[in-house]
GROMACS .gro file of C-alpha atoms in nm:
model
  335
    1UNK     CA    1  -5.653  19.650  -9.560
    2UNK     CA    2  -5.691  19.246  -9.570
    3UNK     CA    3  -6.044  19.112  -9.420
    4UNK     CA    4  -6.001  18.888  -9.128
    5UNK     CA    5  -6.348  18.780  -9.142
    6UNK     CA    6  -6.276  18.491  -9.394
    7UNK     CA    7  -6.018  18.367  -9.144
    8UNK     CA    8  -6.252  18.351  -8.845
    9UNK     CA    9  -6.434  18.050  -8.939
   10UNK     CA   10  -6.160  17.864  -8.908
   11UNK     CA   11  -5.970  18.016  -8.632
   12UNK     CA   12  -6.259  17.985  -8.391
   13UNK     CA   13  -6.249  17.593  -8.492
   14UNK     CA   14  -5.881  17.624  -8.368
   15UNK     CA   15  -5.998  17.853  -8.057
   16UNK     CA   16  -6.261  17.606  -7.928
   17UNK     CA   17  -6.120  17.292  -7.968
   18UNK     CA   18  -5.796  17.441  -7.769
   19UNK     CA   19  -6.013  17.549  -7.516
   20UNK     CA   20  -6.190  17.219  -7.458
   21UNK     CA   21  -5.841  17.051  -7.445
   22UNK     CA   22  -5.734  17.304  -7.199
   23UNK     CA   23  -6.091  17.256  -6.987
   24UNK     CA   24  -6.133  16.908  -7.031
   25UNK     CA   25  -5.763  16.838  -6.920
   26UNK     CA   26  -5.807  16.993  -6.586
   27UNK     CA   27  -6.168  16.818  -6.543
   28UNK     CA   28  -5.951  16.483  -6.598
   29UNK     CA   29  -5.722  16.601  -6.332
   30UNK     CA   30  -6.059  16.617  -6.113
   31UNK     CA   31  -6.129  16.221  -6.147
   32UNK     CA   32  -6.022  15.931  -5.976
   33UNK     CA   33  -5.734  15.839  -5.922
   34UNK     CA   34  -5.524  16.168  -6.051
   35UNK     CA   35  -5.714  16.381  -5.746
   36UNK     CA   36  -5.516  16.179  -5.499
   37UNK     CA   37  -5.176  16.194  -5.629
   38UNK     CA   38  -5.123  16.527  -5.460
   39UNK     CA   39  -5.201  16.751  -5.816
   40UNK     CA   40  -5.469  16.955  -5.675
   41UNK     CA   41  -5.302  17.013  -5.369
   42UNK     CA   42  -5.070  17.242  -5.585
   43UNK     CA   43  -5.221  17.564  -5.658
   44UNK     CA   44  -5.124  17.580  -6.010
   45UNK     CA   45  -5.419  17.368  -6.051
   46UNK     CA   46  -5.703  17.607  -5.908
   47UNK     CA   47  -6.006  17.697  -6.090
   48UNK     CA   48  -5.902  18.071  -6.026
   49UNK     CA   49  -5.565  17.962  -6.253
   50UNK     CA   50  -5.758  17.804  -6.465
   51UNK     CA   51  -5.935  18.122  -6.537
   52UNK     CA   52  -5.601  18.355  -6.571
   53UNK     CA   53  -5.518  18.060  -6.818
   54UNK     CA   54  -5.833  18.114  -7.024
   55UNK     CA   55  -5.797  18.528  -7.040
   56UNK     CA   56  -5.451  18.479  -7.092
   57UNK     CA   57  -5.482  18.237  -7.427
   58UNK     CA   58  -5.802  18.453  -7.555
   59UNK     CA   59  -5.577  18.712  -7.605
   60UNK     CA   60  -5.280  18.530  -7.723
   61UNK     CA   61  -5.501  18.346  -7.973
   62UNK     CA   62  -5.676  18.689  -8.086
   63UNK     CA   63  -5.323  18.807  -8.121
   64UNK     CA   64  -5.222  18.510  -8.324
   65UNK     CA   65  -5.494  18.552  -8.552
   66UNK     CA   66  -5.429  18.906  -8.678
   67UNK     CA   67  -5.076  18.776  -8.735
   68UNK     CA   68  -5.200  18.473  -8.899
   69UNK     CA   69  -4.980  18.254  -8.708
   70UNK     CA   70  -5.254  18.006  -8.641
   71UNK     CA   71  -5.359  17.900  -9.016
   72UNK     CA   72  -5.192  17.645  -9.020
   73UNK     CA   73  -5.295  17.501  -8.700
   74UNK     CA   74  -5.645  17.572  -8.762
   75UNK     CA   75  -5.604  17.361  -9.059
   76UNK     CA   76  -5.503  17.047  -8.856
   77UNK     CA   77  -5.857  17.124  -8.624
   78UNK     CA   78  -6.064  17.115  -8.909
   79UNK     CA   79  -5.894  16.810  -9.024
   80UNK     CA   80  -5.960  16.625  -8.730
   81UNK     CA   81  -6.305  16.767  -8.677
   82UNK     CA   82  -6.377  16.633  -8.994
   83UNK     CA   83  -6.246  16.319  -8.962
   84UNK     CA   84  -6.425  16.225  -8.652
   85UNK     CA   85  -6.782  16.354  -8.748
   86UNK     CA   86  -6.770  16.186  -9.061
   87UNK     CA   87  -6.650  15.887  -8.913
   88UNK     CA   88  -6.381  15.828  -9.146
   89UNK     CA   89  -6.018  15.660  -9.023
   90UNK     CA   90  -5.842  15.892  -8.826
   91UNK     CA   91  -5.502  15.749  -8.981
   92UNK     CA   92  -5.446  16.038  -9.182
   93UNK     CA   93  -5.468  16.278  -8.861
   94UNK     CA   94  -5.270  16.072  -8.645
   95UNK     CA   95  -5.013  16.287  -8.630
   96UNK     CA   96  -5.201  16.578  -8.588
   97UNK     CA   97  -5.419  16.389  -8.298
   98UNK     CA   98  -5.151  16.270  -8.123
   99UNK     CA   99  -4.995  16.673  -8.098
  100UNK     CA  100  -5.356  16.769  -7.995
  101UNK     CA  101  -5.275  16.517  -7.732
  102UNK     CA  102  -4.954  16.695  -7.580
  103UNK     CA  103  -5.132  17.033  -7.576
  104UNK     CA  104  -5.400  16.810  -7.345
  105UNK     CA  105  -5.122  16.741  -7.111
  106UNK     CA  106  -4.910  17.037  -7.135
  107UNK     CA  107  -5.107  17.358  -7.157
  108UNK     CA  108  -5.302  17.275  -6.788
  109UNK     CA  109  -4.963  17.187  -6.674
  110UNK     CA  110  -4.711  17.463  -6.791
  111UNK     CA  111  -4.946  17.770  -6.849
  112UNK     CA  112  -5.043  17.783  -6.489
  113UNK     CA  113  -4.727  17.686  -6.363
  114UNK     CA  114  -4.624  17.955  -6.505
  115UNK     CA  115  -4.822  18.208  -6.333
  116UNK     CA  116  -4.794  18.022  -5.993
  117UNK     CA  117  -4.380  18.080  -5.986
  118UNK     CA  118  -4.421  18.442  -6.155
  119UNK     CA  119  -4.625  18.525  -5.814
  120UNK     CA  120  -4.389  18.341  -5.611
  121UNK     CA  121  -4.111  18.571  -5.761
  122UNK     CA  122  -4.310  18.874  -5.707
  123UNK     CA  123  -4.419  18.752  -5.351
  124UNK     CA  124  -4.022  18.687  -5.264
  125UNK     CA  125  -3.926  19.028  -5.416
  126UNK     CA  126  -4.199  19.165  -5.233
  127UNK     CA  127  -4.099  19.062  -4.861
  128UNK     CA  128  -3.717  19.076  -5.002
  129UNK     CA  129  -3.534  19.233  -4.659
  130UNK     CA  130  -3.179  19.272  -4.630
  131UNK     CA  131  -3.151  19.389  -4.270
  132UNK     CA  132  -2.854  19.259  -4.064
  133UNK     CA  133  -2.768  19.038  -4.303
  134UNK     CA  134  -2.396  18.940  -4.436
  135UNK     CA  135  -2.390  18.954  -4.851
  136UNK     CA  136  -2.359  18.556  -4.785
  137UNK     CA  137  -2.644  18.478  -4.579
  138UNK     CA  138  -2.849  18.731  -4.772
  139UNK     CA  139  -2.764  18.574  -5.124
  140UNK     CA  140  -2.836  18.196  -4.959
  141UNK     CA  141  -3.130  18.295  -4.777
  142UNK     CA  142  -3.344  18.548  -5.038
  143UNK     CA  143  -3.130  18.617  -5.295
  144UNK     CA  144  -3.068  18.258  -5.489
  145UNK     CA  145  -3.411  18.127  -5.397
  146UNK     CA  146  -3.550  18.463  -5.609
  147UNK     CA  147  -3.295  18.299  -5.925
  148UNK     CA  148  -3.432  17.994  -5.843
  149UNK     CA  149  -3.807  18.079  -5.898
  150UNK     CA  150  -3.719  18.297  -6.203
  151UNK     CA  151  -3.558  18.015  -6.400
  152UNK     CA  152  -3.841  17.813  -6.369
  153UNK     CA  153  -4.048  18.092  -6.491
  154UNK     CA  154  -3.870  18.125  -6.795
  155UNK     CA  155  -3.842  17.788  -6.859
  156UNK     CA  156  -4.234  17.719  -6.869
  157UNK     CA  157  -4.301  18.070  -6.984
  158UNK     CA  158  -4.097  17.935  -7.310
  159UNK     CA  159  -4.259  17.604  -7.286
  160UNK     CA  160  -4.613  17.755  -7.252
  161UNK     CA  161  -4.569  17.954  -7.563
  162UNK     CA  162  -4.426  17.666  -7.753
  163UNK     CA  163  -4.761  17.437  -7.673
  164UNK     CA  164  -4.974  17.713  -7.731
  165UNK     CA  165  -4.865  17.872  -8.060
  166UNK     CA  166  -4.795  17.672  -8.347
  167UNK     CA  167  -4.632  17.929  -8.628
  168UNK     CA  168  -4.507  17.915  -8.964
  169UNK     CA  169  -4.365  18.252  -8.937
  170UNK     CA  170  -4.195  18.163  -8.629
  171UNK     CA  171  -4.047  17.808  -8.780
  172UNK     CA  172  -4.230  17.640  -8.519
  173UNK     CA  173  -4.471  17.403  -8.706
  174UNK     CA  174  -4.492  17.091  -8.610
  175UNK     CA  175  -4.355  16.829  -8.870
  176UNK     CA  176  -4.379  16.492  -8.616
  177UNK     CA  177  -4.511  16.381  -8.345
  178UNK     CA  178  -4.348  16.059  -8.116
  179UNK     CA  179  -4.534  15.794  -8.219
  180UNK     CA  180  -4.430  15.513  -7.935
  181UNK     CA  181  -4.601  15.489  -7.624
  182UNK     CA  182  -4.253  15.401  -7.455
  183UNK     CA  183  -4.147  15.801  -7.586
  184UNK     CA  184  -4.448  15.885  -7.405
  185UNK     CA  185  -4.423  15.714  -7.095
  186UNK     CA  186  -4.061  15.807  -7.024
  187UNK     CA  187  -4.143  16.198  -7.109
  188UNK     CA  188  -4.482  16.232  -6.926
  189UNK     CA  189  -4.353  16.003  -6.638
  190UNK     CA  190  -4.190  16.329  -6.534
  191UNK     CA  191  -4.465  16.523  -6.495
  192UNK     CA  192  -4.733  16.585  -6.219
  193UNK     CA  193  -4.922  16.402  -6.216
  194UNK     CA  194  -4.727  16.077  -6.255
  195UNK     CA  195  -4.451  16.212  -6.114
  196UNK     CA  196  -4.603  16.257  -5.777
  197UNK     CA  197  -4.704  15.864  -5.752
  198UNK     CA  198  -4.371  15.721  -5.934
  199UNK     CA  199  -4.184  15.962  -5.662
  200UNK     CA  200  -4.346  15.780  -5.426
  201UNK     CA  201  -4.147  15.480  -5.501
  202UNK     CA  202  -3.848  15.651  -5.625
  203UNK     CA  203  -3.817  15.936  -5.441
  204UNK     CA  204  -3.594  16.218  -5.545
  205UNK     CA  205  -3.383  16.352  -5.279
  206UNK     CA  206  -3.219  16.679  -5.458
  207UNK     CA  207  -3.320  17.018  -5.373
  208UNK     CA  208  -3.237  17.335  -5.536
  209UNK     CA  209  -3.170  17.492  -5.179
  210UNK     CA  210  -2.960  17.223  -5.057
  211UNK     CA  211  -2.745  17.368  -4.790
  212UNK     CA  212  -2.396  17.236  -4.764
  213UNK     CA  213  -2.169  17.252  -4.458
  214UNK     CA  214  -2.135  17.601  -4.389
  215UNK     CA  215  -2.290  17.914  -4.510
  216UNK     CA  216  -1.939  17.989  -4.733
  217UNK     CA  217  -1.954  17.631  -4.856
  218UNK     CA  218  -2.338  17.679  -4.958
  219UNK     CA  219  -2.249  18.017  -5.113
  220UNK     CA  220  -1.967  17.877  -5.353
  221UNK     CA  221  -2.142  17.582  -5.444
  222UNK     CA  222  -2.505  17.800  -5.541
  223UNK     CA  223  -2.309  17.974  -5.808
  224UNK     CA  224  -2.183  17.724  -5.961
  225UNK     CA  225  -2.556  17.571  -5.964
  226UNK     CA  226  -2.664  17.920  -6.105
  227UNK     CA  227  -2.406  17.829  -6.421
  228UNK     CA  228  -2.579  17.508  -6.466
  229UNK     CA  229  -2.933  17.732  -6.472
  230UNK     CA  230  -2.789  17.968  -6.717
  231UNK     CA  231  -2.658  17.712  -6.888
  232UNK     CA  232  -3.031  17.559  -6.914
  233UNK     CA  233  -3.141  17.871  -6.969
  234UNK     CA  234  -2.983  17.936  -7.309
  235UNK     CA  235  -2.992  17.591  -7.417
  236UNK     CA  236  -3.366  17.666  -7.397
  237UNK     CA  237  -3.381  18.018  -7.547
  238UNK     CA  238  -3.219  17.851  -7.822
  239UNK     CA  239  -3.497  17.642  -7.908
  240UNK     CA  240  -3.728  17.956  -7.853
  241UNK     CA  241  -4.068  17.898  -8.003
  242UNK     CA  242  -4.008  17.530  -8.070
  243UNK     CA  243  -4.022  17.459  -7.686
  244UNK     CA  244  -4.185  17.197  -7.663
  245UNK     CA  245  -4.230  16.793  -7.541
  246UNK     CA  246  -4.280  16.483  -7.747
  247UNK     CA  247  -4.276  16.689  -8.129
  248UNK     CA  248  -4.018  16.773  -8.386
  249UNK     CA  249  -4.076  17.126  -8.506
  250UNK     CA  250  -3.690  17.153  -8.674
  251UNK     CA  251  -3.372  17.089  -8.588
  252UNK     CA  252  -3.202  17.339  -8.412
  253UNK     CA  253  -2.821  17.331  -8.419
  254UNK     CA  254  -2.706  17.667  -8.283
  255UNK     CA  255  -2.530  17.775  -7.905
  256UNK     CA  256  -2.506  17.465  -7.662
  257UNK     CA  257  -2.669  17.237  -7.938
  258UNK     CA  258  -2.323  17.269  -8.144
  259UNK     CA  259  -2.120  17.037  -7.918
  260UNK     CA  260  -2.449  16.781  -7.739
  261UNK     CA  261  -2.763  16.673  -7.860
  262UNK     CA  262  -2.950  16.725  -7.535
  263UNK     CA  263  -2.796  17.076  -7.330
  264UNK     CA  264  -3.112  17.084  -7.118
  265UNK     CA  265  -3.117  16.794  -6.968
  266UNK     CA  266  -2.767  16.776  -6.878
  267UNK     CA  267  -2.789  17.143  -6.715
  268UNK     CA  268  -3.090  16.985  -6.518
  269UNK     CA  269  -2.882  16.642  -6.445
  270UNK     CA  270  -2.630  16.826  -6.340
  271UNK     CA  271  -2.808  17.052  -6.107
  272UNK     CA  272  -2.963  16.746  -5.925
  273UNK     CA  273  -2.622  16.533  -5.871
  274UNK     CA  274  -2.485  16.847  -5.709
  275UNK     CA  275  -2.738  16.919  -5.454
  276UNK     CA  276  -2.825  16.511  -5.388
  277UNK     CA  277  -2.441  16.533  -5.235
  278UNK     CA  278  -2.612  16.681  -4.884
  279UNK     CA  279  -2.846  16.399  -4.905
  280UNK     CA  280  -2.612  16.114  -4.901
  281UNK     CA  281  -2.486  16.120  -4.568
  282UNK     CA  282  -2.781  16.273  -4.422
  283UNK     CA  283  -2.882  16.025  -4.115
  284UNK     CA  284  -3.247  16.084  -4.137
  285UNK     CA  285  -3.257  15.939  -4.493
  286UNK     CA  286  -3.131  15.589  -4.422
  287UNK     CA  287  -2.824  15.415  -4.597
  288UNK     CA  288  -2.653  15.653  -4.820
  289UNK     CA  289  -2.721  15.414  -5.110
  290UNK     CA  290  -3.035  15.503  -5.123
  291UNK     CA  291  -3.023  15.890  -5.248
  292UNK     CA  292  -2.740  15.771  -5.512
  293UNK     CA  293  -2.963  15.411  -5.633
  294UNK     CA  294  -3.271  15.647  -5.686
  295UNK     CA  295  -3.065  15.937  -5.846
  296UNK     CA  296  -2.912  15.690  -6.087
  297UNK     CA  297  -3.326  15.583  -6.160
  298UNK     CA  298  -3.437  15.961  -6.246
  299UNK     CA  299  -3.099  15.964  -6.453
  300UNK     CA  300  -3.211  15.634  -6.630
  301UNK     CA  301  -3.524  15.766  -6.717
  302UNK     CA  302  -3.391  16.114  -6.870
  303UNK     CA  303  -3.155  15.864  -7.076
  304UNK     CA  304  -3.433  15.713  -7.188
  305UNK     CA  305  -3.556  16.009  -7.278
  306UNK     CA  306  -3.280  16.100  -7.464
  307UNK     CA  307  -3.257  15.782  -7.632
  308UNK     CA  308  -3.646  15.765  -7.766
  309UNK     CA  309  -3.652  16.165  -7.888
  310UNK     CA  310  -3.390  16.048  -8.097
  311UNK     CA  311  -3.540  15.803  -8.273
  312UNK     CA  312  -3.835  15.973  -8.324
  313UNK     CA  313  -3.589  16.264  -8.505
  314UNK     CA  314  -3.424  16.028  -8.689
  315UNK     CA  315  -3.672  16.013  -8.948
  316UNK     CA  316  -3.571  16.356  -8.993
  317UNK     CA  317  -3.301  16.407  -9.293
  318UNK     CA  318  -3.168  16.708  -9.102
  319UNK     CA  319  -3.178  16.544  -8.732
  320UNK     CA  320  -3.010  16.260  -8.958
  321UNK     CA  321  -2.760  16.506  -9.046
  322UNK     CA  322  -2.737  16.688  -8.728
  323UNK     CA  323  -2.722  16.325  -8.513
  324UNK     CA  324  -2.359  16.217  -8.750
  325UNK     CA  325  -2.246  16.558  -8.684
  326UNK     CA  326  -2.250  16.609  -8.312
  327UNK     CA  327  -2.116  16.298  -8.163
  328UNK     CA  328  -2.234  16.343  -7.793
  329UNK     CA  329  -2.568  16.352  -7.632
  330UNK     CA  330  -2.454  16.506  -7.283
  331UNK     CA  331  -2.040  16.526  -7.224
  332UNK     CA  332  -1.846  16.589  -7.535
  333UNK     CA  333  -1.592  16.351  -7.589
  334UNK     CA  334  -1.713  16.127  -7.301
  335UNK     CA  335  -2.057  16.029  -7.326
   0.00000   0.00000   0.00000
């Protein structure tokens, strides 16, 4: 039987420095002036989450370690470690600094998202009553909220394990990192908590339980939004354990990624045109320019987004390769 023991050294370089990321993350999220864009209002972002989070990684990282899946990772912490307290340049690291720096953001954001939908789910499924109710009205008013909730908690519960885990065995090492600040702006602009103050400004007038016209109306469209969710769905089960923001951890060219370069965000796109259409002529909103001139922003920004991921993977020979083979980033044959 193999001895761990030689492994531990290393793994519990990897453990800590996670867990200060993870814990010093959320004590940024404390400070002025993140506290008052409407973060902490969200329970996600709890100390009692924060504490699921920290159980819930302890045992994904003990599980990692029997499976060695975090050598390689531990590697990069002791690389860094060693850089800074020897006060040598950090150049060499950079990339492996700058992926330390999306597990900062992302692990305090998705992990306890996570958890925070799954109880949703549970609490919806949990007062779930189908008394005097037509199959219509029950799907609009308990049944499609319940999808709702679920997608997202696949989504991040993909996500989560893509930020936390880092495997060889798995194919999910990280090879690059996106070195621009633009590529960073435009992706973490997205995210609470710089979504909450740029929303502010641009506000975003979708909603997945848009209701339009008439119950039968409402019906109809809802499962055509649940095809767009499935649709993100697999483009994201796809990826698997290469989830994951702002890194290249290899090309992936199977299911929706065969005919455009970016399946996610046009099942999300297309999800948020579709339910803005109640907002347009709503009276309480303004002029109906407004919902479309602000959709057309968020759109703009996921473009962006599109565009800089891109060039970041272009340095990749198979992205390269991938990029000359499949024309379109969102419509085939259009755009």
């Amino acid at each position: 039987m193999q001895d761990y023991r030689k492994e531990m050294p290393a793994f519990l370089r990897l453990y800590v420095l996670d867990m200060i990321l993870v814990w010093g993350a959320y004590g940024v999220y404390y400070l002025y002036p993140f506290a008052h864009l409407g973060s902490l209002q969200q329970k996600e972002f709890g100390i009692e989450i924060l504490l699921y989070l920290t159980i819930a990684y302890s045992i994904i990282a003990l599980y990692t370690l029997y499976h060695k899946a975090a050598q390689d990772e531990s590697t990069k912490a002791y690389r860094i470690l060693e850089a800074l307290l020897s006060k040598k340049s950090v150049k060499g690291v950079k990339n492996d600094l700058l992926f330390m720096g999306v597990k900062f953001f992302f692990i305090p954001l998705m992990v306890p998202s996570t958890i925070a939908y799954g109880e949703s789910v549970w609490t919806m499924m949990q007062n779930f009553n189908a008394a005097k109710l037509s199959f219509i009205q029950l799907f609009n008013s308990q049944i499609f909220p319940i999808i709702v909730q679920l997608v997202m908690v696949i989504s991040l519960a993909y996500y989560s394990f893509g930020y936390l885990i880092e495997s060889k065995k798995l194919g999910s090492t990280v090879r690059s990192v996106e070195p621009s600040l633009f590529g960073w702006l435009v992706c973490i602009v997205c995210y609470v908590p710089f979504y909450t103050f740029l929303a502010k400004y641009v506000p975003m007038y979708t909603h997945d339980l848009a209701y339009f016209y008439n119950d039968t109306v409402t019906f109809i469209v809802r499962l055509v939004l649940i095809v767009a969710m499935s649709y993100k769905i697999w483009a994201i089960s796809v990826l698997g354990a290469k989830c994951s923001n702002l890194t290249n951890r290899g090309i992936v060219t199977a299911g929706p990624y065969k005919h455009v370069r970016h399946p996610h965000y046009v099942a999300k796109l297309s999800v948020w045109w579709i339910t803005l259409i109640p907002a347009i002529n709503n009276e309480s909103i303004g002029t109906s320019w407004e919902p479309l001139l602000y959709m057309l922003l968020w759109t703009l920004i996921y473009g962006l987004r599109a565009y800089t991921e891109e060039q970041h993977l272009l340095s990749d020979k198979d992205y390269q390769s991938y990029y000359n083979k499949v024309k379109y980033r969102f419509i085939p044959g259009l755009y």
